[in-house]
XYZ file of N, CA, C and O in Angstrom:
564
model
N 85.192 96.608 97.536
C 83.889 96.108 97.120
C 84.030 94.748 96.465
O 83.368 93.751 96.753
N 84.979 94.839 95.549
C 85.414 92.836 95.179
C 85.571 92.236 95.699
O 85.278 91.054 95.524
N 86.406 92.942 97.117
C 87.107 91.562 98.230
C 85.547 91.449 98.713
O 85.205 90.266 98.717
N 84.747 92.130 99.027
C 83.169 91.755 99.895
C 82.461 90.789 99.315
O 81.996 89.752 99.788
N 82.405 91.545 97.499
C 81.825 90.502 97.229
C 82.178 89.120 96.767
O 81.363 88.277 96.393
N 83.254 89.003 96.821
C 84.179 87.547 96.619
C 83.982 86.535 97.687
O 83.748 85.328 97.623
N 84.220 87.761 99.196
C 83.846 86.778 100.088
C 82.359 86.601 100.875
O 82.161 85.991 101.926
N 81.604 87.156 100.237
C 80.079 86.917 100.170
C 79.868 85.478 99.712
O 79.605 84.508 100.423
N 80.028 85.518 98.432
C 80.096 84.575 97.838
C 80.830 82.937 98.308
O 80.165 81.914 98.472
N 81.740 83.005 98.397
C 82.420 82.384 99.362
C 81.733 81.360 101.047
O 81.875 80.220 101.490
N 81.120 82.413 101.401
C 80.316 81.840 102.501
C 78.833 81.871 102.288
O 78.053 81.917 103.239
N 78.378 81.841 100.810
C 76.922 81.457 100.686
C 76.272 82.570 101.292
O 75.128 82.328 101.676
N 76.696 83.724 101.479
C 75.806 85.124 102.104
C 74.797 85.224 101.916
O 74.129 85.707 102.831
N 73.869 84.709 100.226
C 73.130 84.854 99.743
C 71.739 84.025 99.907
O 70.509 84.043 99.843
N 72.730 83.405 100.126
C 71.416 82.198 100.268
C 71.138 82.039 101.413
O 70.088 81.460 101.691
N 72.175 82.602 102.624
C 71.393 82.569 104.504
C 70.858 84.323 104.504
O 70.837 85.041 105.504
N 70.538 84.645 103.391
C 69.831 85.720 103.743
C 70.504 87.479 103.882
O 69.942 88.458 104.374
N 71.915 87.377 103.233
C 72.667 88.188 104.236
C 73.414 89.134 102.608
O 73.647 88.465 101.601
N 73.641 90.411 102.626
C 74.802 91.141 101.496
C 76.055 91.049 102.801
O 75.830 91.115 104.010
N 77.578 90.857 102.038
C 78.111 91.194 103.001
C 78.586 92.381 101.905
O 78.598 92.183 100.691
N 79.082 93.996 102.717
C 79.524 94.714 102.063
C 80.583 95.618 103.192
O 80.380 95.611 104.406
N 81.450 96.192 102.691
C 82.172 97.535 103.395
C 81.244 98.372 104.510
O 80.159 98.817 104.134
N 81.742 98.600 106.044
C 80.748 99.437 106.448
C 80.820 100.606 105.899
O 81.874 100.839 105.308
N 79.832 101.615 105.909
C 79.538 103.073 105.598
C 80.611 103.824 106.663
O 80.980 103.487 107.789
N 80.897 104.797 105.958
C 81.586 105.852 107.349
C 80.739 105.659 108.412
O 81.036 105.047 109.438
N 79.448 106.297 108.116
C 78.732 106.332 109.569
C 78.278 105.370 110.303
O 77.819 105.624 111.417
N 78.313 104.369 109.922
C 78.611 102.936 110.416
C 79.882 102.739 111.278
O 79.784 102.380 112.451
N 80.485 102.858 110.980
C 82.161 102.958 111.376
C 82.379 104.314 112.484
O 83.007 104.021 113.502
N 82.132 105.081 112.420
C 82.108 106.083 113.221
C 80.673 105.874 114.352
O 80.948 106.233 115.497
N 79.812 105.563 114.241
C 78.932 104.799 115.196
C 79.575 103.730 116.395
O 79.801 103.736 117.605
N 79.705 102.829 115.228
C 81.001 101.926 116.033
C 81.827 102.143 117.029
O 81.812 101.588 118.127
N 82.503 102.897 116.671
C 83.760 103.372 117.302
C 83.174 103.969 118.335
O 84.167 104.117 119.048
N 82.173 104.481 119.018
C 81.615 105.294 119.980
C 81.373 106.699 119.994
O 81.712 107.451 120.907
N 80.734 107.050 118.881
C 80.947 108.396 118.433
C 79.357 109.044 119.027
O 79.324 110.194 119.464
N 78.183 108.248 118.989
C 77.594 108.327 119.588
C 76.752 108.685 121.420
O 75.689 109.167 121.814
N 77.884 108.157 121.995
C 78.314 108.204 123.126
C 79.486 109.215 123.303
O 80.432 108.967 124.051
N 79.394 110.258 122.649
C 80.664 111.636 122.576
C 82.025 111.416 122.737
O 82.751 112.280 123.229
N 82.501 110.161 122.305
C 83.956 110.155 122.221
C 84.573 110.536 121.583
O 84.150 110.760 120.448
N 85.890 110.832 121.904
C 86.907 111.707 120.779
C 87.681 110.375 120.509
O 87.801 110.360 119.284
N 88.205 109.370 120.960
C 88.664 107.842 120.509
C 87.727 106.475 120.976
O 86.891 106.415 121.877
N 88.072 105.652 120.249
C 87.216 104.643 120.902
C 87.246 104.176 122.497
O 86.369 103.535 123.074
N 88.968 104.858 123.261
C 88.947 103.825 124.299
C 89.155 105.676 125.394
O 90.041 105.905 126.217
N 88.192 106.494 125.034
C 88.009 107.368 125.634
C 88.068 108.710 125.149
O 88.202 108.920 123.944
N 87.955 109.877 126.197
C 88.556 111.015 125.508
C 89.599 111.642 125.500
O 89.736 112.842 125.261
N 90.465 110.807 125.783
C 92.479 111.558 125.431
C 92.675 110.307 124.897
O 92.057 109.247 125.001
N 93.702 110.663 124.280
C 94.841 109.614 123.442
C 95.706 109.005 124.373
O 96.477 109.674 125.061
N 95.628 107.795 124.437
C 96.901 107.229 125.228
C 97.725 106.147 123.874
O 97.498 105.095 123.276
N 98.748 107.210 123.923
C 100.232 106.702 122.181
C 100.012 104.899 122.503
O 99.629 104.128 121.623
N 100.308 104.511 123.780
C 100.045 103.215 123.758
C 98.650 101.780 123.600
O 98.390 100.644 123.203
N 98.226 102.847 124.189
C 96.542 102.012 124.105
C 96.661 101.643 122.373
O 96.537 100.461 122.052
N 96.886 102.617 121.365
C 96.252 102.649 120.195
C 97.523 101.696 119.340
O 98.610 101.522 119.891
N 97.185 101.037 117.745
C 98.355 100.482 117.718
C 98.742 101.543 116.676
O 98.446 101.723 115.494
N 99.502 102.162 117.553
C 100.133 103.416 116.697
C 101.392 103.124 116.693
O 101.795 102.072 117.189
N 102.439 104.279 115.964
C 104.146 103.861 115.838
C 104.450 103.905 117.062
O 105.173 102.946 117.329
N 104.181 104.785 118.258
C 104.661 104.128 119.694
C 104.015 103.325 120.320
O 103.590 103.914 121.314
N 103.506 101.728 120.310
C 102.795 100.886 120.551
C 104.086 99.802 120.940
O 104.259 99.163 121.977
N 104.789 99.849 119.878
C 106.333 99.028 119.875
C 107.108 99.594 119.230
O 107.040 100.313 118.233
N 108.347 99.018 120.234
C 109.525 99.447 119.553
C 109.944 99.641 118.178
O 110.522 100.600 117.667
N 109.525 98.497 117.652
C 109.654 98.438 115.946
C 108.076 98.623 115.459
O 107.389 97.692 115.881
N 107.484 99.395 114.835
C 106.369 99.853 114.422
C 105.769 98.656 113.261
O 106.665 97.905 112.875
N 104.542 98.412 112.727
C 104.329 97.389 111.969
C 103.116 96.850 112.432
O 102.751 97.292 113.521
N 102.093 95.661 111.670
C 100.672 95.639 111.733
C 100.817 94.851 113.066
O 101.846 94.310 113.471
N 99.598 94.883 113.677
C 99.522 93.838 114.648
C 98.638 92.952 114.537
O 97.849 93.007 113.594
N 98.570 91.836 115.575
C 97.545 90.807 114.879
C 96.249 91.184 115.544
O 96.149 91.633 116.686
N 95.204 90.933 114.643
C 93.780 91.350 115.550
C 94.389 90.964 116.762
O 95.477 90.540 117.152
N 92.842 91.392 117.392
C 92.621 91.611 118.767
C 94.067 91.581 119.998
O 94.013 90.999 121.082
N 95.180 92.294 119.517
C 96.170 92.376 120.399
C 95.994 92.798 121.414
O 96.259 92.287 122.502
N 95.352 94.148 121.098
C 94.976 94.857 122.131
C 93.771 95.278 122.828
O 92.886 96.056 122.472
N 93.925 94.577 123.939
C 92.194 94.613 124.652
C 91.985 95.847 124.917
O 90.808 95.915 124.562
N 92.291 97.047 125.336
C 91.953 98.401 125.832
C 91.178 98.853 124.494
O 90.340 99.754 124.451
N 91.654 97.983 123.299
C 91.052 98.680 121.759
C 90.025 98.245 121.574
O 89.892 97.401 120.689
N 89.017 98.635 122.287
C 87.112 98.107 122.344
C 86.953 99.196 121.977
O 87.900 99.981 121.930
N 85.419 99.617 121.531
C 84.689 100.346 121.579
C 83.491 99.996 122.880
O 83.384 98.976 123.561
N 82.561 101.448 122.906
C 81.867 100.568 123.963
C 80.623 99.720 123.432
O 79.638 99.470 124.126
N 80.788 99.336 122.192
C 80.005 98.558 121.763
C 80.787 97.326 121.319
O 80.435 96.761 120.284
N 81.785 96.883 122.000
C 82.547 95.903 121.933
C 82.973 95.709 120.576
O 83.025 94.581 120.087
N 83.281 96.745 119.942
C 84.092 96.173 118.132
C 85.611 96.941 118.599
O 85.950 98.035 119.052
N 86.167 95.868 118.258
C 87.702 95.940 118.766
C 88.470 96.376 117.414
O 87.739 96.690 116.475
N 89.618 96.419 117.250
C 90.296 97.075 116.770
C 90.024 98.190 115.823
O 90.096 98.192 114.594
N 89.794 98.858 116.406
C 89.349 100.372 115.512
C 90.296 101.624 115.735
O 90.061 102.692 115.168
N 91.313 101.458 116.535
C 92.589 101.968 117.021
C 93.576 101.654 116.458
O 94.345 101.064 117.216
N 94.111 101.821 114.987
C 95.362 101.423 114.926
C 95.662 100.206 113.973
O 94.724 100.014 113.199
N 96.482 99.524 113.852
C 97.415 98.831 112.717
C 97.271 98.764 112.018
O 98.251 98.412 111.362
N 95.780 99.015 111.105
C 95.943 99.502 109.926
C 94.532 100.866 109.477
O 94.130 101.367 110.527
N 94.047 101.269 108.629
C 93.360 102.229 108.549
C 92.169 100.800 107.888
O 92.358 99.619 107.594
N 91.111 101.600 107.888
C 90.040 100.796 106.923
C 89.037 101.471 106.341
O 88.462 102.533 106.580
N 88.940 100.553 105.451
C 87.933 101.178 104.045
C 86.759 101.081 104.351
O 86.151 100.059 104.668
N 86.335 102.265 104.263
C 84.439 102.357 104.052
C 84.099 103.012 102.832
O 84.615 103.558 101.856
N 83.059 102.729 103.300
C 81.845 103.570 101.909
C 81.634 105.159 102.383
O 81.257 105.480 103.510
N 81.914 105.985 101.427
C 81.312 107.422 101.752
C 80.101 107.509 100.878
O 80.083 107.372 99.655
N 78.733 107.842 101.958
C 77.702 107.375 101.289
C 77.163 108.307 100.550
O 76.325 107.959 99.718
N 77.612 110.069 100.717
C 78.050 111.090 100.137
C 78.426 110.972 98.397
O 77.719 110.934 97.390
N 79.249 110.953 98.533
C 80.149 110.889 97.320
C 80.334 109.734 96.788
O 80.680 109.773 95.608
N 80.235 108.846 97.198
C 80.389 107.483 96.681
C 82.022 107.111 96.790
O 82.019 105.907 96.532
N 82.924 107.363 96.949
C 84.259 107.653 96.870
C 84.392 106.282 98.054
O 83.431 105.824 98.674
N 85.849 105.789 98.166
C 86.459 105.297 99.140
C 86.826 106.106 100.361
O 87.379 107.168 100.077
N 86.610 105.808 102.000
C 87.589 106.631 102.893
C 88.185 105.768 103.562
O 87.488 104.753 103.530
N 89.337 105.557 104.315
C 89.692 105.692 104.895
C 89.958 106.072 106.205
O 90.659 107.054 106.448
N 89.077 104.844 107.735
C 89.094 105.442 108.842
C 89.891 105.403 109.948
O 90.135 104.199 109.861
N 90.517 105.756 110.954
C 91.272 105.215 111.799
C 92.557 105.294 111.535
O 92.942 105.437 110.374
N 93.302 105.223 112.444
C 94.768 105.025 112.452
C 94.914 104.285 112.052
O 94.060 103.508 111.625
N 96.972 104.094 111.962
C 97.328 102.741 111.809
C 98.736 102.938 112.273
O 99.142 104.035 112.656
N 99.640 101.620 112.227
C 100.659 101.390 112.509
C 101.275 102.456 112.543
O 101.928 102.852 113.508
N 101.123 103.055 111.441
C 102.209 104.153 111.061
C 102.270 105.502 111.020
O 103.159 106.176 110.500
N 100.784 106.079 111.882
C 100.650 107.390 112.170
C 100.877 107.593 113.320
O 100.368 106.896 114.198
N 101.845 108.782 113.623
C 102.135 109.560 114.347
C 101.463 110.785 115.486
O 101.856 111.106 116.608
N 100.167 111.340 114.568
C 99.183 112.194 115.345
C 98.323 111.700 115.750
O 97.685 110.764 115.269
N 98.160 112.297 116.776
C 96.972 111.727 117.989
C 95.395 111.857 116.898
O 94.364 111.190 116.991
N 95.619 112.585 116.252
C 93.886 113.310 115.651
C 93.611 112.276 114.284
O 92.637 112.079 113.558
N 94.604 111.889 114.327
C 94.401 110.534 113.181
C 94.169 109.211 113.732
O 94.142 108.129 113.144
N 93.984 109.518 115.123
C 93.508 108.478 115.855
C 91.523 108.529 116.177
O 90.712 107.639 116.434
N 91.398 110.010 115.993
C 90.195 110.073 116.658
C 88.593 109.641 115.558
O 88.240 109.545 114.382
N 88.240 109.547 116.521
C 86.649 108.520 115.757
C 86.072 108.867 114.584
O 85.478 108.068 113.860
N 86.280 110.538 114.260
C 85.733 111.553 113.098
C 86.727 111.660 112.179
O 86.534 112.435 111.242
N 88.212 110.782 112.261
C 89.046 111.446 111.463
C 88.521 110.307 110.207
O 87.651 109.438 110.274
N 89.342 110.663 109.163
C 89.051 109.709 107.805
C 90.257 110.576 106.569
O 91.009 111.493 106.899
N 90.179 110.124 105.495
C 90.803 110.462 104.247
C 90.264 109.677 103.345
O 90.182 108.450 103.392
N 89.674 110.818 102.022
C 89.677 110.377 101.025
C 90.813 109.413 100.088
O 91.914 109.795 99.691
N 90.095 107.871 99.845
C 91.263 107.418 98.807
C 90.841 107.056 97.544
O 89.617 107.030 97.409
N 91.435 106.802 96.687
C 91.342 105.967 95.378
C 90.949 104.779 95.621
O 91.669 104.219 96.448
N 90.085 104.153 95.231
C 89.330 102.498 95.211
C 90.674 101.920 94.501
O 91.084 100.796 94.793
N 91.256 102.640 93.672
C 92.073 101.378 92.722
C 93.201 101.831 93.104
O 93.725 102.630 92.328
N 93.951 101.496 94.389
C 95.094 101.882 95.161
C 94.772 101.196 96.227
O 93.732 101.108 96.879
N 96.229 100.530 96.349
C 96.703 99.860 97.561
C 97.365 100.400 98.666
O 98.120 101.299 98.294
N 97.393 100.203 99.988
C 97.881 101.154 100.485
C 98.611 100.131 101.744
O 98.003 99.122 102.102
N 99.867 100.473 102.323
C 99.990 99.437 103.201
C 99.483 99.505 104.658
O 99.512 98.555 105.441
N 99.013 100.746 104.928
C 98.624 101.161 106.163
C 97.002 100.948 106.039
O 96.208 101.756 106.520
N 96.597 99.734 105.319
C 94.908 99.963 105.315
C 94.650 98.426 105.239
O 95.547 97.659 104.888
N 93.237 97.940 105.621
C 92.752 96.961 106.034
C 91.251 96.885 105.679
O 90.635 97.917 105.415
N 90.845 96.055 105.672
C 89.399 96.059 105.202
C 88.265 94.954 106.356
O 88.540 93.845 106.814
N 87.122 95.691 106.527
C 86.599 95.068 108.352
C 85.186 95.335 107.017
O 84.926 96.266 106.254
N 84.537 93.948 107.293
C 83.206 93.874 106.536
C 82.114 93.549 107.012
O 82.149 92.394 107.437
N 80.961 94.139 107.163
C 79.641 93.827 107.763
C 78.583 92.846 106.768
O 78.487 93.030 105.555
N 77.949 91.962 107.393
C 76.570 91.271 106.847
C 75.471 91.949 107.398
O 75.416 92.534 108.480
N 74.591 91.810 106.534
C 73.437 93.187 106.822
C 72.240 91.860 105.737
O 72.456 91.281 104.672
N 71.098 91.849 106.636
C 69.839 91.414 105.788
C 69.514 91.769 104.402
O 69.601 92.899 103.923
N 69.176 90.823 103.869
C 69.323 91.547 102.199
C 69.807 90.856 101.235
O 69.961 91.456 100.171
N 70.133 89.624 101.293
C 70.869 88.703 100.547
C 69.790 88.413 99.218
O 68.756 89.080 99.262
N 69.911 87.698 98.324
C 69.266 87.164 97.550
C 68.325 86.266 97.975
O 67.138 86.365 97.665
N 68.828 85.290 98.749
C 68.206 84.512 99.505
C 66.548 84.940 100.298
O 65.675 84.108 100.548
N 66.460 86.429 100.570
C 65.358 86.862 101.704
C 64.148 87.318 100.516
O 63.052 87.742 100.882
């Protein structure tokens, strides 16, 4: 929520009209094609390679966005498969989760669109990443 609003701030969010904040789980799980009955974003089986999971490469570790083109959704938001996990809002509980794979998971089901984990806001984690939406609403409107 600091890094959002730091870089809100940063690009004048406010004043073109815009909050930038963390997506919501169900934002994020929308995304990913969950809507359209998928069990992953780039279909319904796991392929170890499609995703950037520990068998992606030989030596396991983040990758750079958009490495991997098969990692669309069908709403064209790409990397939601892999190298690192990312933080949303649980709009529930208020809590941090945790969606998606990453580099360093091993099970296929920690790949899939519904999976998540509760985390601590004030914990770093190296397998996690942060993907931020602008949404109408700024100070500015």
């Amino acid at each position: 929520r600091a890094y959002a609003a730091w870089y809100g701030r940063r690009i004048g969010a406010a004043a073109r009209g815009l909050a930038i904040r963390l997506p919501t789980q169900r934002e994020w799980i929308a995304a990913a094609g969950s809507t359209i009955h998928r069990r992953f974003t780039f279909g319904a089986s796991f392929r170890p390679r499609w995703a950037k999971s520990c068998f992606a490469r030989p030596v396991p570790g983040i990758e750079p966005v958009l490495s991997y083109a098969v990692d669309e959704s069908p709403f064209g938001v790409r990397d939601l498969a892999g190298s690192v996990c990312e933080w949303t809002e649980d709009e529930e509980r208020g809590l941090g989760r945790l969606c998606g794979g990453s580099w360093a998971s091993a099970k296929p089901e920690m790949f899939e669109i519904w999976y998540s984990v509760f985390v601590q806001a004030d914990k770093g984690y190296s397998e996690s990443g942060i993907r931020l939406v602008a949404v109408p609403g700024g100070a500015g409107r």
